[in-house]
């Protein structure tokens, strides 16, 4: 089984949620966007895969996962598929639905995080929507950020018998995605997170637990892990970090 | 099997995507939010279900579907579960993944449609973010609206042998969701849609086909169908309809 990930080079972006699953599971994958164009990689290959997959069917946006002739798009859809195959979720349909619901809530959270710096449109530069971003950023830090974080803190707290697991009694792909969101938020909103984290012990414990997993820690230290940067979803603009 | 839908009363909202599936399939469900409080319904019951379901686990937002002891949240997750049970998707795992990817792209589209009138924050009135809404609305109508619609038009066009089906050779729950989005867009952006629709024959054919399905047409004419209104996701503000 050859897994091919298609995602734009240059940023972690939404592709990173898929990468973390492969890396944590220790399962090989080909990161097409990061290959040289001469080897069939790069942004051109990603763009081409959106316009017509093996099935001839277009995808709206990356990431896209290719397995044989099948192409799957949307992060949560890809992780729903990969979770059981990579040993990152128990073989329990109800638990998998619960995990998927949480993953979709993380998708919503990520979209709101992105829109703090792009409240008007993705086709404009940040500098061209800075005033609106400051207004949105302020509300985000005051209202939406604590609302989402408190929610995930409660999910962890009520998941009885867990040690910072979102679902069931074991580590899963949703924990990896929440780790990525928390790590991104610490990069983008260090002041706000510094204020909020003392009230979020279960979230902090999850970040510590996930970050110390052997294969994941090794990935995070490797050259394969692209750094957070001002082109990604998580961006540090001091004026947005209320 | 008793199906209970939890969603805020007073708007179609995201609950409507779930309602259309039940109504089209002719399967009974209890719309808890629309029941009187004296019968255990209303906004209070919806709010309560978010804070602690039967499992004790919180949900971030409605809709939530309750089946026995299980509670499922997120529209796409609910439809992934209901699709095969209501006969609204073929028994084919790859096709179901494809449908789910399209449903998630519709979720993204719906979030962008919502944010045209709330670009700064959901806690503010439209009137308090009207200037930003006009700026975002203009870009939405010029760029994002055609981009999403062209995408779904292409999906329909390449799905060979179909008669306005998004996946496979038969009607599915994703067609119902796309119908709902198209109907909402015609309400919210009549001028923009009037300009774009002549170039979108497959989308128009899908709306016509779905809207003439017997049970669905009967629902749309019934008192159960709440009208589009200025509190919902799809809102008609003339100044946003570029």
CSV table of C-alpha atoms in Angstrom, one decimal, chain B:
chain,number,residue,atom,x,y,z
B,1,UNK,CA,-35.0,3.0,16.1
B,2,UNK,CA,-36.1,6.4,17.3
B,3,UNK,CA,-34.2,9.3,15.7
B,4,UNK,CA,-34.1,12.6,17.7
B,5,UNK,CA,-32.7,15.7,16.1
B,6,UNK,CA,-31.5,18.5,18.4
B,7,UNK,CA,-31.3,21.9,16.7
B,8,UNK,CA,-32.2,25.5,17.6
B,9,UNK,CA,-35.8,26.5,16.8
B,10,UNK,CA,-36.5,29.5,14.6
B,11,UNK,CA,-34.1,29.0,11.7
B,12,UNK,CA,-33.4,26.3,9.2
B,13,UNK,CA,-29.8,26.5,10.0
B,14,UNK,CA,-27.5,23.5,9.8
B,15,UNK,CA,-30.3,21.3,11.1
B,16,UNK,CA,-32.0,21.6,7.8
B,17,UNK,CA,-29.4,19.4,6.1
B,18,UNK,CA,-30.4,16.6,8.4
B,19,UNK,CA,-34.1,17.3,8.1
B,20,UNK,CA,-33.9,17.0,4.3
B,21,UNK,CA,-32.4,13.6,4.5
B,22,UNK,CA,-35.2,12.3,6.8
B,23,UNK,CA,-38.0,14.0,4.8
B,24,UNK,CA,-36.7,12.7,1.5
B,25,UNK,CA,-36.3,9.2,2.8
B,26,UNK,CA,-39.8,9.3,4.4
B,27,UNK,CA,-38.3,8.2,7.7
B,28,UNK,CA,-39.8,9.6,11.0
B,29,UNK,CA,-37.7,11.7,13.3
B,30,UNK,CA,-38.5,13.8,16.3
B,31,UNK,CA,-37.4,17.5,15.9
B,32,UNK,CA,-36.8,18.2,19.6
B,33,UNK,CA,-36.0,21.9,19.2
B,34,UNK,CA,-39.5,22.4,17.6
B,35,UNK,CA,-41.4,20.7,20.4
B,36,UNK,CA,-42.9,22.8,23.2
B,37,UNK,CA,-40.8,23.0,26.3
B,38,UNK,CA,-43.7,21.2,28.2
B,39,UNK,CA,-43.0,18.2,26.0
B,40,UNK,CA,-39.2,18.3,26.6
B,41,UNK,CA,-38.4,20.4,23.6
B,42,UNK,CA,-37.3,24.0,22.7
B,43,UNK,CA,-34.0,25.7,22.9
B,44,UNK,CA,-33.5,24.6,26.5
B,45,UNK,CA,-33.5,21.0,25.5
B,46,UNK,CA,-31.0,21.7,22.7
B,47,UNK,CA,-28.7,23.6,25.0
B,48,UNK,CA,-28.9,20.8,27.6
B,49,UNK,CA,-28.0,18.2,25.1
B,50,UNK,CA,-24.8,20.1,24.2
B,51,UNK,CA,-23.6,20.2,27.7
B,52,UNK,CA,-23.9,16.6,28.5
B,53,UNK,CA,-25.3,13.9,26.3
B,54,UNK,CA,-26.3,10.5,27.4
B,55,UNK,CA,-22.6,9.6,27.3
B,56,UNK,CA,-21.8,12.6,29.5
B,57,UNK,CA,-19.7,14.0,26.7
B,58,UNK,CA,-20.3,17.5,25.5
B,59,UNK,CA,-20.9,18.7,21.9
B,60,UNK,CA,-19.7,22.0,20.6
B,61,UNK,CA,-22.7,23.0,18.6
B,62,UNK,CA,-25.9,21.5,17.2
B,63,UNK,CA,-27.2,19.7,15.2
B,64,UNK,CA,-26.9,16.6,17.3
B,65,UNK,CA,-28.6,13.4,16.4
B,66,UNK,CA,-29.6,11.0,19.2
B,67,UNK,CA,-30.1,7.3,18.5
B,68,UNK,CA,-30.5,5.2,21.6
B,69,UNK,CA,-27.6,6.2,23.9
B,70,UNK,CA,-25.5,7.5,21.1
B,71,UNK,CA,-25.2,11.1,20.2
B,72,UNK,CA,-23.6,12.3,17.0
B,73,UNK,CA,-22.7,15.9,16.2
B,74,UNK,CA,-21.6,17.7,13.1
B,75,UNK,CA,-23.8,17.7,10.0
B,76,UNK,CA,-21.4,15.7,7.8
B,77,UNK,CA,-20.8,13.2,10.5
B,78,UNK,CA,-24.6,12.7,11.0
B,79,UNK,CA,-25.2,12.3,7.3
B,80,UNK,CA,-22.3,9.9,7.0
B,81,UNK,CA,-24.1,7.8,9.6
B,82,UNK,CA,-27.6,8.2,8.2
B,83,UNK,CA,-26.9,8.0,4.5
B,84,UNK,CA,-26.7,4.2,4.2
B,85,UNK,CA,-29.4,3.7,6.9
B,86,UNK,CA,-31.9,5.9,5.0
B,87,UNK,CA,-31.1,4.4,1.6
B,88,UNK,CA,-29.5,7.7,0.6
B,89,UNK,CA,-26.1,6.3,-0.6
B,90,UNK,CA,-25.0,3.1,-2.2
B,91,UNK,CA,-23.3,0.4,-0.1
B,92,UNK,CA,-19.9,1.1,-1.4
B,93,UNK,CA,-17.1,2.4,0.9
B,94,UNK,CA,-15.1,4.3,-1.7
B,95,UNK,CA,-18.3,6.0,-3.0
B,96,UNK,CA,-19.3,6.9,0.6
B,97,UNK,CA,-15.9,8.5,1.2
B,98,UNK,CA,-16.2,10.5,-2.0
B,99,UNK,CA,-19.7,11.6,-1.0
B,100,UNK,CA,-18.4,12.6,2.5
B,101,UNK,CA,-15.5,14.6,0.9
B,102,UNK,CA,-18.1,16.6,-1.1
B,103,UNK,CA,-20.3,17.0,2.0
B,104,UNK,CA,-17.3,18.5,3.9
B,105,UNK,CA,-16.6,20.9,1.0
B,106,UNK,CA,-20.3,21.9,1.2
B,107,UNK,CA,-19.7,22.5,5.0
B,108,UNK,CA,-16.8,24.8,4.1
B,109,UNK,CA,-18.9,26.6,1.6
B,110,UNK,CA,-21.8,27.1,4.1
B,111,UNK,CA,-19.3,28.5,6.6
B,112,UNK,CA,-18.1,31.1,4.1
B,113,UNK,CA,-21.7,32.0,3.1
B,114,UNK,CA,-22.4,32.6,6.8
B,115,UNK,CA,-19.4,34.7,7.3
B,116,UNK,CA,-20.4,37.1,4.5
B,117,UNK,CA,-22.8,38.7,7.0
B,118,UNK,CA,-20.6,38.0,10.1
B,119,UNK,CA,-17.0,38.6,9.0
B,120,UNK,CA,-15.9,40.0,12.4
B,121,UNK,CA,-17.7,37.8,14.9
B,122,UNK,CA,-20.9,35.8,15.6
B,123,UNK,CA,-21.5,37.7,18.9
B,124,UNK,CA,-22.0,41.0,17.1
B,125,UNK,CA,-25.1,42.0,15.1
B,126,UNK,CA,-24.9,42.3,11.4
B,127,UNK,CA,-25.4,46.1,11.7
B,128,UNK,CA,-22.2,46.3,13.8
B,129,UNK,CA,-20.1,44.7,11.1
B,130,UNK,CA,-21.9,46.0,8.0
B,131,UNK,CA,-18.9,47.8,6.5
B,132,UNK,CA,-16.7,44.7,6.8
B,133,UNK,CA,-19.6,42.6,5.5
B,134,UNK,CA,-19.8,44.7,2.4
B,135,UNK,CA,-16.1,44.3,1.7
B,136,UNK,CA,-16.2,40.5,2.3
B,137,UNK,CA,-19.5,40.1,0.4
B,138,UNK,CA,-18.1,41.8,-2.6
B,139,UNK,CA,-15.1,39.4,-2.8
B,140,UNK,CA,-17.4,36.5,-2.0
B,141,UNK,CA,-19.7,37.3,-4.9
B,142,UNK,CA,-16.8,38.0,-7.3
B,143,UNK,CA,-14.5,35.1,-6.3
B,144,UNK,CA,-15.6,32.5,-3.8
B,145,UNK,CA,-19.2,32.0,-4.9
B,146,UNK,CA,-18.2,31.3,-8.6
B,147,UNK,CA,-15.3,29.2,-7.5
B,148,UNK,CA,-17.4,26.9,-5.3
B,149,UNK,CA,-20.3,26.7,-7.8
B,150,UNK,CA,-17.9,26.0,-10.7
B,151,UNK,CA,-16.4,23.2,-8.7
B,152,UNK,CA,-19.7,21.5,-8.1
B,153,UNK,CA,-20.7,22.0,-11.7
B,154,UNK,CA,-17.6,20.2,-12.7
B,155,UNK,CA,-18.2,17.4,-10.3
B,156,UNK,CA,-21.6,16.9,-11.8
B,157,UNK,CA,-20.3,17.2,-15.3
B,158,UNK,CA,-17.5,14.5,-14.9
B,159,UNK,CA,-19.8,12.1,-13.1
B,160,UNK,CA,-20.4,10.2,-16.3
B,161,UNK,CA,-23.7,8.6,-17.0
B,162,UNK,CA,-25.4,10.6,-14.2
B,163,UNK,CA,-28.5,12.7,-14.5
B,164,UNK,CA,-27.4,15.4,-12.1
B,165,UNK,CA,-26.1,13.1,-9.5
B,166,UNK,CA,-23.0,14.1,-7.5
B,167,UNK,CA,-21.8,10.6,-6.8
B,168,UNK,CA,-22.4,7.3,-8.6
B,169,UNK,CA,-25.5,6.7,-10.7
B,170,UNK,CA,-28.1,7.5,-8.1
B,171,UNK,CA,-29.6,10.2,-5.9
B,172,UNK,CA,-27.8,10.6,-2.6
B,173,UNK,CA,-27.8,12.7,0.6
B,174,UNK,CA,-25.1,15.0,-0.9
B,175,UNK,CA,-27.5,16.0,-3.7
B,176,UNK,CA,-30.0,17.0,-1.0
B,177,UNK,CA,-27.4,19.2,0.7
B,178,UNK,CA,-26.3,20.8,-2.5
B,179,UNK,CA,-30.0,21.5,-3.3
B,180,UNK,CA,-30.3,23.2,0.1
B,181,UNK,CA,-27.3,25.4,-0.5
B,182,UNK,CA,-28.5,26.4,-4.0
B,183,UNK,CA,-31.9,27.2,-2.6
B,184,UNK,CA,-30.4,29.3,0.1
B,185,UNK,CA,-28.1,31.1,-2.3
B,186,UNK,CA,-31.0,32.0,-4.5
B,187,UNK,CA,-32.7,33.5,-1.5
B,188,UNK,CA,-29.7,35.4,-0.2
B,189,UNK,CA,-28.0,36.4,-3.5
B,190,UNK,CA,-30.7,36.6,-6.1
B,191,UNK,CA,-28.8,39.0,-8.4
B,192,UNK,CA,-25.5,37.2,-8.3
B,193,UNK,CA,-27.2,33.8,-8.8
B,194,UNK,CA,-29.3,35.2,-11.7
B,195,UNK,CA,-26.0,36.1,-13.4
B,196,UNK,CA,-24.2,32.9,-12.6
B,197,UNK,CA,-26.8,30.3,-13.2
B,198,UNK,CA,-26.9,30.4,-17.0
B,199,UNK,CA,-23.4,29.0,-16.9
B,200,UNK,CA,-24.3,26.3,-14.4
B,201,UNK,CA,-26.7,24.0,-16.3
B,202,UNK,CA,-25.9,20.8,-14.3
B,203,UNK,CA,-26.5,22.6,-11.0
B,204,UNK,CA,-29.8,24.0,-12.2
B,205,UNK,CA,-30.8,20.5,-13.4
B,206,UNK,CA,-29.9,19.1,-9.9
B,207,UNK,CA,-32.1,21.7,-8.2
B,208,UNK,CA,-35.0,20.9,-10.5
B,209,UNK,CA,-34.6,17.1,-10.1
B,210,UNK,CA,-34.3,17.2,-6.3
B,211,UNK,CA,-37.1,19.7,-5.9
B,212,UNK,CA,-39.5,17.5,-7.8
B,213,UNK,CA,-39.0,14.4,-5.7
B,214,UNK,CA,-42.4,13.6,-4.3
B,215,UNK,CA,-41.7,13.4,-0.5
B,216,UNK,CA,-39.2,16.3,-0.6
B,217,UNK,CA,-41.6,18.6,-2.6
B,218,UNK,CA,-44.3,17.7,-0.1
B,219,UNK,CA,-42.0,18.7,2.8
B,220,UNK,CA,-41.0,22.0,1.2
B,221,UNK,CA,-44.7,22.9,0.8
B,222,UNK,CA,-45.6,21.9,4.3
B,223,UNK,CA,-45.7,23.9,7.5
B,224,UNK,CA,-42.8,21.8,8.8
B,225,UNK,CA,-40.4,23.7,6.4
B,226,UNK,CA,-39.4,26.8,8.2
B,227,UNK,CA,-38.9,29.8,5.8
B,228,UNK,CA,-35.5,31.4,5.1
B,229,UNK,CA,-35.3,34.4,7.4
B,230,UNK,CA,-32.8,37.1,8.4
B,231,UNK,CA,-31.6,35.1,11.4
B,232,UNK,CA,-30.4,32.1,9.5
B,233,UNK,CA,-27.2,31.2,7.6
B,234,UNK,CA,-28.6,32.4,4.3
B,235,UNK,CA,-29.6,36.0,4.6
B,236,UNK,CA,-30.7,38.5,2.0
B,237,UNK,CA,-29.0,41.8,2.4
B,238,UNK,CA,-29.3,43.7,-0.9
B,239,UNK,CA,-26.0,45.5,-0.3
B,240,UNK,CA,-24.1,42.1,-0.1
B,241,UNK,CA,-25.7,40.8,-3.4
B,242,UNK,CA,-23.1,42.4,-5.7
